[in-house]
């Protein structure tokens, strides 16, 4: 009989990763996260809009009790469309939302795997993917915070790094790999603006480090400029309307301080021992002493296992036991981002410059990116040089962080219990960052209700009602003119039209942040208030669409050309 072929190392780790993903999906199913209401409501709102009409949605008309909320103008939601489509077809939102979260973990794993595999090979790739996709930071983003945008950023960061690597560090002639940088940055923009800004800062740091190499190969400058232009065109449908809205409308996020960096710095100890470690420690102490919650559970992610691993890595590099020029700077950046995230007294000094990141340990995302790749390179090199003790110790320590994270986060999800999606409210709009600055408070829509105000005409009678995707105001006995303030949040792009005469009325921002318009020269009529959009919004959609179509056609043509060349040889 033939001997069964053994599964290689990469295959075994893929199997382990699959088991971890399944376990993750179970944990996600049980979870009750901090931002779960806001993001679940985003999916529910998109599903509602899909039932009304297909297209790109700028306003969630069902949010805030029908007042409408411009979240999609500022927070990319394109990657939520598949989950929302399933909800629109009748799937329970709890199932669709959790499938979406599980898919983020899977996409992060394969993104890191394919990017690393193209440079360092399969063994390094599978290790890097495992360390990256199941890192404490991503696990905390999904299980504790349900921070969809930050989690999605994990999918595109490896692509950005690979794009930069192909342009600057190991360019090809002729090269089309600069497109990777554009795809990665476009994905980040659609996912999470804060992560995009931080990544741009990272790219600037990388350019400074590799300034000599860039200067010698000036084509890399052209490639980066081309990548930037392509990114602008791909993301036009989102970024151009966002910038237009921010330039013409004062918002909570730009006019008020909703959060600050120094006020969100994690306690120094919790960056070593995050919620996962504290939770496990609480369980042990409770079993021994009978005292529950001995330590206050923090929801900050910890990177203790990774920290020990990098101390070990630095030791090996310092002693010259492992030399790898490709990984030298990766290790340096890993230590840099760890330092930025962990040293509390640095945060107030940086507040005026990077206070926009709101939570200081967001830098740990980049630490994990470099640490996972650098650690995988180290482990493979140790194995190739047959330094078995060091290899096993490093693998054990790296795995330790993931295992403890799973254990601790499982305790937290079990303790929190399952989120009751049946209580989901359209008023779940996060911190209300995208309300206009004129709105009095976050709960204004809930407190006011469907109340119309008409102050300058006491004889006119009117009736207000919500319809699918728009609102209507019917009025009678108008003598002269009347100014109405309707219960709809005002954003640039709203239109007010008389359905009977076709007359248009200019919508204005009321003192309460609502749509206000003046009607005259009519005794009665029905006015429709709806979001029509702006010229920039409509044009930018076509720019993005044409750019993506041309990019796909060009990619197919390139593949055919490569196959033709191979056949000739």
Coordinates of C-alpha atoms in Angstrom, one line a residue:
X1 CA 0.0 0.0 0.0
X2 CA 1.2 3.5 -0.7
X3 CA 2.0 5.6 2.2
X4 CA -0.3 8.6 2.8
X5 CA 1.3 11.8 1.8
X6 CA 2.0 14.0 4.9
X7 CA 0.5 17.4 5.1
X8 CA 3.3 20.0 5.0
X9 CA 3.8 22.7 7.5
X10 CA 1.9 25.3 5.6
X11 CA -1.0 23.0 5.2
X12 CA -1.1 22.3 8.9
X13 CA -1.1 26.0 9.8
X14 CA -3.9 26.6 7.3
X15 CA -5.9 23.9 9.1
X16 CA -5.2 25.6 12.4
X17 CA -6.2 29.0 11.0
X18 CA -9.4 27.5 9.7
X19 CA -10.2 26.1 13.2
X20 CA -9.4 29.5 14.7
X21 CA -11.7 31.2 12.2
X22 CA -14.5 28.8 13.1
X23 CA -13.9 29.4 16.8
X24 CA -13.9 33.2 16.1
X25 CA -17.2 32.9 14.3
X26 CA -18.7 31.3 17.4
X27 CA -17.3 34.0 19.6
X28 CA -18.6 36.7 17.3
X29 CA -22.0 35.1 17.5
X30 CA -22.0 35.4 21.2
X31 CA -20.6 38.9 21.3
X32 CA -22.0 42.2 22.6
X33 CA -19.6 44.9 21.4
X34 CA -19.3 48.6 22.0
X35 CA -20.1 49.9 18.5
X36 CA -22.3 47.0 17.5
X37 CA -25.5 49.2 17.6
X38 CA -24.1 51.8 15.3
X39 CA -22.6 49.4 12.7
X40 CA -25.6 47.1 12.8
X41 CA -27.9 50.0 12.2
X42 CA -25.8 51.1 9.2
X43 CA -26.4 47.7 7.7
X44 CA -30.1 47.9 8.5
X45 CA -30.3 51.4 7.0
X46 CA -28.6 50.3 3.7
X47 CA -31.0 47.4 3.5
X48 CA -33.9 49.7 3.9
X49 CA -32.5 52.0 1.2
X50 CA -32.0 49.0 -1.1
X51 CA -35.7 48.1 -0.8
X52 CA -36.6 51.7 -1.9
X53 CA -34.2 52.0 -4.8
X54 CA -30.8 50.8 -6.0
X55 CA -27.8 53.0 -6.1
X56 CA -25.1 54.7 -4.0
X57 CA -26.6 56.0 -0.8
X58 CA -25.6 59.4 0.6
X59 CA -28.2 59.7 3.3
X60 CA -29.7 57.0 5.5
X61 CA -33.3 58.3 5.3
X62 CA -34.6 56.0 8.0
X63 CA -31.9 57.0 10.5
X64 CA -32.8 59.3 13.5
X65 CA -36.4 58.4 13.3
X66 CA -36.7 59.6 9.7
X67 CA -34.6 62.8 10.2
X68 CA -31.9 61.2 8.0
X69 CA -28.2 60.9 8.8
X70 CA -25.3 61.5 6.4
X71 CA -23.1 58.8 7.8
X72 CA -22.3 57.3 4.3
X73 CA -21.0 60.8 3.2
X74 CA -18.2 60.6 5.7
X75 CA -17.8 56.9 6.7
X76 CA -17.4 54.5 3.7
X77 CA -20.0 51.7 3.7
X78 CA -19.4 50.1 0.3
X79 CA -18.1 46.9 1.9
X80 CA -21.3 46.6 4.0
X81 CA -23.5 46.4 0.8
X82 CA -23.3 42.5 0.5
X83 CA -24.4 42.1 4.2
X84 CA -27.1 44.7 3.7
X85 CA -28.3 42.9 0.5
X86 CA -28.7 39.7 2.4
X87 CA -30.8 41.6 5.0
X88 CA -32.9 43.1 2.2
X89 CA -33.5 39.6 0.9
X90 CA -34.8 38.6 4.3
X91 CA -31.8 37.3 6.2
X92 CA -31.8 38.1 10.0
X93 CA -29.5 41.0 10.6
X94 CA -27.7 39.2 13.4
X95 CA -26.6 36.5 11.0
X96 CA -25.6 38.9 8.2
X97 CA -23.7 41.2 10.5
X98 CA -21.7 38.3 12.1
X99 CA -21.0 36.7 8.7
X100 CA -19.6 40.1 7.7
X101 CA -17.3 40.2 10.7
X102 CA -16.1 36.7 10.1
X103 CA -15.4 37.5 6.5
X104 CA -13.2 40.4 7.6
X105 CA -11.0 38.0 9.6
X106 CA -10.8 35.6 6.6
X107 CA -10.0 38.5 4.2
X108 CA -7.3 39.8 6.5
X109 CA -5.7 36.3 6.7
X110 CA -5.6 35.8 2.9
X111 CA -4.6 39.4 2.2
X112 CA -1.5 39.0 4.4
X113 CA -0.8 35.5 3.0
X114 CA -0.8 36.4 -0.7
X115 CA 1.1 39.7 -0.1
X116 CA 3.9 38.1 1.9
X117 CA 4.0 35.0 -0.3
X118 CA 4.8 37.1 -3.4
X119 CA 8.0 38.3 -1.7
X120 CA 9.1 35.9 1.1
X121 CA 7.5 32.6 0.1
X122 CA 4.8 30.3 1.4
X123 CA 6.2 29.4 4.8
X124 CA 6.8 33.0 5.8
X125 CA 3.4 33.9 4.4
X126 CA 1.4 31.4 6.3
X127 CA 3.1 32.3 9.6
X128 CA 2.7 36.1 9.0
X129 CA -1.0 35.6 8.0
X130 CA -1.7 33.6 11.2
X131 CA 0.1 36.1 13.5
X132 CA -1.6 39.0 11.7
X133 CA -5.2 37.9 11.3
X134 CA -5.5 36.5 14.8
X135 CA -3.6 39.2 16.6
X136 CA -4.9 40.6 19.9
X137 CA -5.6 44.0 18.2
X138 CA -7.9 42.6 15.4
X139 CA -9.6 40.2 17.8
X140 CA -10.3 43.1 20.2
X141 CA -11.6 45.3 17.3
X142 CA -14.1 42.5 16.3
X143 CA -15.1 40.9 19.6
X144 CA -14.9 43.8 22.1
X145 CA -15.3 46.9 20.1
X146 CA -17.1 45.7 16.9
X147 CA -15.1 48.4 15.2
X148 CA -15.9 47.5 11.6
X149 CA -13.9 50.3 10.0
X150 CA -10.6 49.6 11.9
X151 CA -11.0 45.9 11.3
X152 CA -11.5 46.4 7.6
X153 CA -8.3 48.4 7.5
X154 CA -6.4 45.1 8.4
X155 CA -7.4 43.7 5.0
X156 CA -5.8 46.5 3.0
X157 CA -2.7 47.4 5.0
X158 CA -0.6 44.4 3.7
X159 CA -1.5 45.5 0.1
X160 CA -0.3 49.0 0.8
X161 CA 3.0 47.7 2.2
X162 CA 3.5 45.4 -0.7
X163 CA 2.8 48.2 -3.2
X164 CA 5.4 50.4 -1.5
X165 CA 7.9 47.5 -1.4
X166 CA 7.5 46.8 -5.1
X167 CA 7.9 50.5 -6.0
X168 CA 10.8 51.4 -3.8
X169 CA 12.6 48.4 -2.3
X170 CA 12.4 45.7 -5.0
X171 CA 11.1 47.3 -8.2
X172 CA 10.5 45.4 -11.4
X173 CA 11.2 46.7 -14.9
X174 CA 8.7 47.5 -16.4
X175 CA 6.5 47.7 -13.3
X176 CA 2.8 47.8 -12.9
X177 CA 2.9 46.9 -9.2
X178 CA 2.4 50.6 -8.3
X179 CA -1.3 49.8 -8.8
X180 CA -1.2 47.7 -5.6
X181 CA -0.4 50.8 -3.6
X182 CA -3.5 52.5 -5.2
X183 CA -5.8 49.5 -4.5
X184 CA -4.6 49.3 -0.9
X185 CA -5.1 53.0 -0.2
X186 CA -8.5 53.1 -2.0
X187 CA -9.6 50.1 0.2
X188 CA -8.5 52.0 3.3
X189 CA -10.3 55.2 2.3
X190 CA -13.5 53.2 1.8
X191 CA -13.0 51.4 5.1
X192 CA -11.7 54.0 7.7
X193 CA -10.5 57.5 7.2
X194 CA -8.5 57.7 10.4
X195 CA -6.6 54.6 9.5
X196 CA -6.0 56.1 6.0
X197 CA -4.5 59.2 7.5
X198 CA -2.2 57.2 9.8
X199 CA -1.2 55.0 6.9
X200 CA -0.3 58.1 4.8
X201 CA 1.9 59.2 7.7
X202 CA 3.5 55.7 7.7
X203 CA 4.3 56.0 4.0
X204 CA 5.9 59.4 4.6
X205 CA 8.1 57.8 7.3
X206 CA 9.0 54.9 4.9
X207 CA 9.9 57.4 2.2
X208 CA 12.2 59.2 4.6
X209 CA 13.9 55.9 5.6
X210 CA 14.4 54.9 2.0
X211 CA 15.1 58.4 0.6
X212 CA 18.5 57.4 -0.9
X213 CA 17.0 54.5 -2.7
X214 CA 14.1 56.6 -4.0
X215 CA 16.6 59.3 -5.2
X216 CA 18.6 56.7 -7.1
X217 CA 15.5 55.3 -8.8
X218 CA 13.6 58.4 -9.6
X219 CA 11.0 56.3 -11.5
X220 CA 9.6 55.3 -8.1
X221 CA 8.6 58.9 -7.5
X222 CA 6.6 58.8 -10.7
X223 CA 5.0 55.5 -9.7
X224 CA 3.9 56.9 -6.3
X225 CA 2.4 60.0 -8.0
X226 CA 0.6 57.7 -10.5
X227 CA -0.7 55.6 -7.6
X228 CA -1.9 58.8 -5.8
X229 CA -3.7 60.0 -8.9
X230 CA -5.3 56.6 -9.5
X231 CA -6.5 56.5 -5.9
X232 CA -8.1 59.9 -6.2
X233 CA -10.0 58.7 -9.3
X234 CA -11.1 55.3 -7.8
X235 CA -12.3 56.9 -4.6
X236 CA -13.8 60.0 -6.3
X237 CA -17.4 59.0 -5.6
X238 CA -16.7 59.0 -1.9
X239 CA -13.9 61.5 -1.2
X240 CA -15.1 64.3 -3.4
X241 CA -18.6 64.6 -1.9
X242 CA -17.1 64.2 1.6
X243 CA -14.7 67.1 1.0
X244 CA -17.5 69.2 -0.5
X245 CA -19.8 68.5 2.4
X246 CA -17.0 69.3 5.0
X247 CA -16.2 72.6 3.1
X248 CA -19.8 73.8 3.1
X249 CA -21.3 72.4 6.3
X250 CA -20.1 72.7 9.9
X251 CA -20.4 69.3 11.6
X252 CA -20.0 67.9 15.1
X253 CA -16.8 66.2 14.1
X254 CA -15.2 69.4 12.7
X255 CA -16.8 72.0 15.0
X256 CA -16.8 70.3 18.4
X257 CA -14.3 68.2 20.3
X258 CA -16.0 64.8 20.4
X259 CA -12.9 63.0 21.6
X260 CA -9.2 63.7 22.2
X261 CA -6.0 61.7 22.1
X262 CA -4.7 62.4 25.6
X263 CA -8.1 61.6 27.2
X264 CA -8.1 58.2 25.5
X265 CA -4.7 56.9 26.4
X266 CA -4.7 53.4 27.8
X267 CA -3.2 52.9 31.2
X268 CA 0.4 51.9 30.7
X269 CA -0.2 48.4 32.2
X270 CA -3.2 47.7 30.0
X271 CA -1.0 47.9 26.8
X272 CA 0.9 45.0 28.1
X273 CA -2.1 43.2 29.8
X274 CA -5.2 44.1 27.8
X275 CA -8.7 43.0 28.5
X276 CA -8.0 39.4 27.5
X277 CA -5.3 39.0 30.2
X278 CA -7.2 40.9 32.9
X279 CA -10.3 38.8 32.3
X280 CA -8.5 35.5 32.6
X281 CA -6.8 36.8 35.8
X282 CA -10.1 37.8 37.2
X283 CA -11.4 34.3 36.6
X284 CA -8.5 32.7 38.3
X285 CA -8.7 35.1 41.3
X286 CA -12.4 34.5 41.6
X287 CA -11.9 30.7 41.7
X288 CA -9.2 31.1 44.4
X289 CA -10.6 33.9 46.6
X290 CA -14.3 34.0 45.7
X291 CA -13.9 37.7 44.9
X292 CA -15.3 38.8 41.6
X293 CA -13.9 41.6 39.4
X294 CA -10.7 41.9 41.5
X295 CA -9.3 44.0 38.7
X296 CA -11.4 46.4 36.7
X297 CA -11.7 44.9 33.2
X298 CA -10.3 47.2 30.6
X299 CA -11.3 46.8 26.9
X300 CA -7.9 48.0 25.6
X301 CA -6.2 45.3 23.6
X302 CA -2.9 43.9 24.9
X303 CA 0.1 42.7 23.0
X304 CA 1.9 40.9 25.8
X305 CA 2.8 37.7 23.8
X306 CA 4.0 39.8 20.9
X307 CA 6.1 42.0 23.2
X308 CA 8.0 39.0 24.6
X309 CA 8.4 37.7 21.1
X310 CA 10.0 41.0 19.9
X311 CA 12.4 41.2 22.8
X312 CA 13.5 37.7 21.8
X313 CA 13.8 38.9 18.1
X314 CA 15.9 41.9 19.0
X315 CA 18.2 39.7 21.0
X316 CA 18.8 37.4 18.0
X317 CA 19.4 40.3 15.6
X318 CA 21.7 42.1 18.1
X319 CA 23.9 39.0 18.5
X320 CA 24.0 38.4 14.7
X321 CA 22.3 35.0 15.0
X322 CA 19.9 36.0 12.3
X323 CA 20.6 38.5 9.6
X324 CA 18.0 39.5 7.1
X325 CA 18.3 42.9 5.5
X326 CA 14.7 42.8 4.2
X327 CA 13.4 42.6 7.8
X328 CA 15.8 45.1 9.5
X329 CA 13.6 48.2 9.0
X330 CA 10.4 46.2 9.7
X331 CA 11.7 45.4 13.2
X332 CA 12.6 49.1 13.6
X333 CA 9.1 50.2 12.6
X334 CA 7.5 47.6 14.9
X335 CA 9.5 49.0 17.9
X336 CA 8.7 52.6 16.8
X337 CA 4.9 52.1 16.7
X338 CA 5.0 50.1 19.9
X339 CA 6.8 53.0 21.6
X340 CA 4.3 55.6 20.2
X341 CA 1.4 53.5 21.5
X342 CA 2.8 52.7 24.9
X343 CA 4.5 55.7 26.4
X344 CA 1.8 57.8 28.1
X345 CA 3.7 61.1 28.5
X346 CA 4.2 61.3 24.7
X347 CA 0.5 61.5 24.0
X348 CA -0.3 65.0 25.4
X349 CA 2.7 66.4 23.4
X350 CA 1.3 64.9 20.2
X351 CA -2.3 66.0 20.9
X352 CA -2.2 69.1 18.7
X353 CA -0.9 67.2 15.7
X354 CA -2.5 63.7 15.9
X355 CA -5.4 64.2 18.2
X356 CA -7.7 63.2 15.4
X357 CA -6.9 59.5 15.9
X358 CA -8.9 59.7 19.2
X359 CA -7.5 56.5 20.6
X360 CA -3.8 56.3 21.1
X361 CA -3.4 52.6 20.7
X362 CA -4.6 52.7 17.1
X363 CA -0.9 52.8 16.4
X364 CA -0.8 49.2 17.6
X365 CA -2.4 48.2 14.3
X366 CA 0.8 49.2 12.5
X367 CA 2.9 47.5 15.2
X368 CA 1.0 44.3 14.6
X369 CA 1.5 44.7 10.8
X370 CA 5.3 44.9 11.1
X371 CA 5.6 42.6 14.0
X372 CA 3.7 39.8 12.2
X373 CA 5.8 40.0 9.1
X374 CA 9.0 40.5 11.0
X375 CA 8.3 37.6 13.3
X376 CA 7.4 35.3 10.5
X377 CA 10.7 36.1 8.7
X378 CA 12.6 35.5 12.0
X379 CA 10.9 32.1 12.7
X380 CA 11.6 30.8 9.2
X381 CA 15.2 32.0 9.3
X382 CA 15.7 30.3 12.7
X383 CA 14.3 27.1 11.2
X384 CA 16.5 27.3 8.1
X385 CA 19.5 27.7 10.3
X386 CA 18.4 24.8 12.5
X387 CA 18.2 26.9 15.7
X388 CA 15.5 24.6 17.0
X389 CA 15.3 25.9 20.6
X390 CA 15.0 29.5 19.5
X391 CA 12.5 28.6 16.8
X392 CA 10.3 26.6 19.1
X393 CA 10.5 29.3 21.8
X394 CA 9.5 32.0 19.3
X395 CA 6.6 30.0 17.9
X396 CA 5.4 29.2 21.4
X397 CA 5.6 32.9 22.5
X398 CA 3.9 34.1 19.4
X399 CA 1.1 31.6 19.7
X400 CA 0.8 32.4 23.4
X401 CA -0.5 35.9 22.6
X402 CA -3.2 34.6 20.3
X403 CA -4.3 31.8 22.7
X404 CA -4.6 34.1 25.7
X405 CA -6.4 36.7 23.6
X406 CA -8.9 34.1 22.6
X407 CA -9.4 32.9 26.1
X408 CA -9.8 36.3 27.7
X409 CA -12.0 37.6 24.9
X410 CA -14.2 34.5 25.2
X411 CA -14.7 35.3 28.9
X412 CA -15.7 38.8 28.0
X413 CA -18.1 37.8 25.3
X414 CA -19.7 35.2 27.6
X415 CA -20.0 37.8 30.4
X416 CA -21.5 40.5 28.1
X417 CA -24.0 38.1 26.6
X418 CA -25.6 38.3 23.1
X419 CA -26.7 41.6 21.8
X420 CA -30.5 41.8 21.5
X421 CA -30.9 42.8 17.8
X422 CA -34.6 43.1 18.3
X423 CA -34.0 46.3 20.3
X424 CA -31.9 47.9 17.5
X425 CA -32.9 51.5 17.1
X426 CA -32.6 53.9 14.1
X427 CA -31.3 56.4 16.7
X428 CA -28.1 54.5 17.0
X429 CA -25.8 57.0 15.2
X430 CA -22.6 56.5 17.1
X431 CA -21.3 59.7 18.7
X432 CA -23.3 61.8 16.2
X433 CA -20.1 63.1 14.6
X434 CA -21.8 63.8 11.3
X435 CA -24.7 65.8 12.6
X436 CA -24.6 69.5 11.7
X437 CA -23.1 71.7 14.4
X438 CA -26.4 73.6 14.6
X439 CA -28.2 70.5 16.0
X440 CA -28.7 71.0 19.8
X441 CA -27.9 67.5 21.0
X442 CA -27.5 63.9 19.9
X443 CA -31.1 63.0 21.0
X444 CA -32.7 66.1 19.3
X445 CA -34.6 64.0 16.7
X446 CA -35.9 61.6 19.4
X447 CA -37.0 64.5 21.7
X448 CA -38.6 66.6 19.0
X449 CA -40.4 63.9 16.9
X450 CA -42.2 64.8 13.7
X451 CA -42.9 68.4 14.6
X452 CA -43.1 71.0 11.9
X453 CA -42.6 74.7 12.9
X454 CA -44.2 77.6 10.9
X455 CA -43.7 80.9 12.8
X456 CA -44.6 83.6 10.3
X457 CA -48.0 82.5 9.2
X458 CA -50.6 81.5 11.8
X459 CA -53.4 80.9 9.3
X460 CA -51.8 78.2 7.2
X461 CA -52.7 74.6 8.0
X462 CA -50.4 71.7 7.2
X463 CA -49.8 68.0 7.5
X464 CA -46.4 66.2 7.6
X465 CA -45.8 62.6 6.7
X466 CA -42.9 60.2 6.1
X467 CA -42.7 58.3 2.9
X468 CA -40.2 55.8 1.5
X469 CA -37.0 57.8 0.9
X470 CA -38.6 61.2 1.3
X471 CA -40.9 63.4 3.3
X472 CA -44.1 65.3 2.4
X473 CA -45.6 68.5 3.7
X474 CA -49.2 69.3 2.6
X475 CA -50.4 72.9 3.3
X476 CA -53.6 74.8 2.8
X477 CA -54.9 78.4 3.3
X478 CA -51.6 80.0 2.6
X479 CA -52.0 83.7 2.5
X480 CA -48.9 85.5 1.5
X481 CA -45.9 83.3 2.4
X482 CA -44.8 80.9 5.1
X483 CA -41.4 79.5 6.2
X484 CA -41.5 75.9 7.4
X485 CA -38.9 74.1 9.4
X486 CA -39.4 70.4 8.8
X487 CA -38.0 67.5 10.9
X488 CA -35.3 66.5 8.5
X489 CA -31.6 67.1 9.2
X490 CA -30.1 69.5 6.6
X491 CA -27.2 68.5 4.4
X492 CA -26.0 70.0 1.2
X493 CA -27.8 68.2 -1.6
X494 CA -31.4 68.4 -0.3
X495 CA -34.2 69.5 -2.6
X496 CA -37.7 70.8 -1.9
X497 CA -40.2 70.7 -4.7
X498 CA -43.9 71.3 -5.1
X499 CA -45.3 68.0 -6.5
X500 CA -48.3 69.8 -8.2
X501 CA -46.7 72.8 -9.8
X502 CA -43.1 71.6 -10.1
X503 CA -41.8 74.7 -8.4
X504 CA -38.6 74.4 -6.4
X505 CA -37.9 76.0 -3.1
X506 CA -34.4 76.7 -1.8
X507 CA -33.7 74.6 1.3
X508 CA -31.7 76.4 4.1
X509 CA -30.1 75.3 7.3
X510 CA -32.4 76.3 10.2
X511 CA -31.1 77.4 13.6
X512 CA -31.8 73.8 14.8
X513 CA -29.9 72.2 12.0
X514 CA -33.0 71.2 10.0
X515 CA -34.3 71.8 6.5
X516 CA -36.0 75.2 6.3
X517 CA -37.7 76.6 3.2
X518 CA -40.1 79.4 2.3
X519 CA -43.3 78.9 0.3
X520 CA -45.3 81.7 -1.4
X521 CA -47.7 82.4 -4.3
X522 CA -49.8 79.4 -3.6
X523 CA -53.0 78.7 -1.6
X524 CA -52.4 75.0 -1.2
X525 CA -50.0 72.3 -2.3
X526 CA -47.9 69.3 -1.5
X527 CA -44.1 69.8 -1.0
X528 CA -41.7 66.9 -1.4
X529 CA -38.5 67.0 0.7
X530 CA -35.8 64.6 -0.6
X531 CA -32.1 64.1 -1.0
X532 CA -31.3 64.9 -4.6
X533 CA -27.5 65.1 -4.3
X534 CA -25.1 67.6 -5.7
X535 CA -23.4 67.9 -9.1
X536 CA -20.1 66.8 -7.6
X537 CA -21.8 63.7 -6.2
X538 CA -23.3 62.7 -9.6
X539 CA -20.1 63.4 -11.6
X540 CA -17.8 61.7 -9.1
X541 CA -19.8 58.4 -9.4
X542 CA -19.2 58.2 -13.1
X543 CA -15.5 59.1 -12.7
X544 CA -15.0 56.2 -10.2
X545 CA -17.0 53.8 -12.3
X546 CA -15.2 54.6 -15.6
X547 CA -11.8 54.4 -13.8
X548 CA -12.6 51.0 -12.2
X549 CA -13.9 49.6 -15.6
X550 CA -10.8 50.8 -17.5
X551 CA -8.6 49.3 -14.7
X552 CA -10.3 45.9 -15.0
X553 CA -10.0 46.0 -18.8
X554 CA -6.4 46.9 -18.7
X555 CA -5.7 44.2 -16.1
X556 CA -7.3 41.5 -18.4
X557 CA -5.3 42.8 -21.4
X558 CA -2.1 42.6 -19.3
X559 CA -2.8 39.0 -18.3
X560 CA -3.4 38.0 -21.9
X561 CA -0.2 39.8 -23.0
X562 CA 1.8 37.9 -20.4
X563 CA 0.3 34.5 -21.5
X564 CA 1.2 35.4 -25.1
X565 CA 4.8 36.2 -24.2
X566 CA 5.1 32.9 -22.3
X567 CA 3.9 30.9 -25.3
X568 CA 6.4 32.6 -27.6
X569 CA 9.2 31.4 -25.3

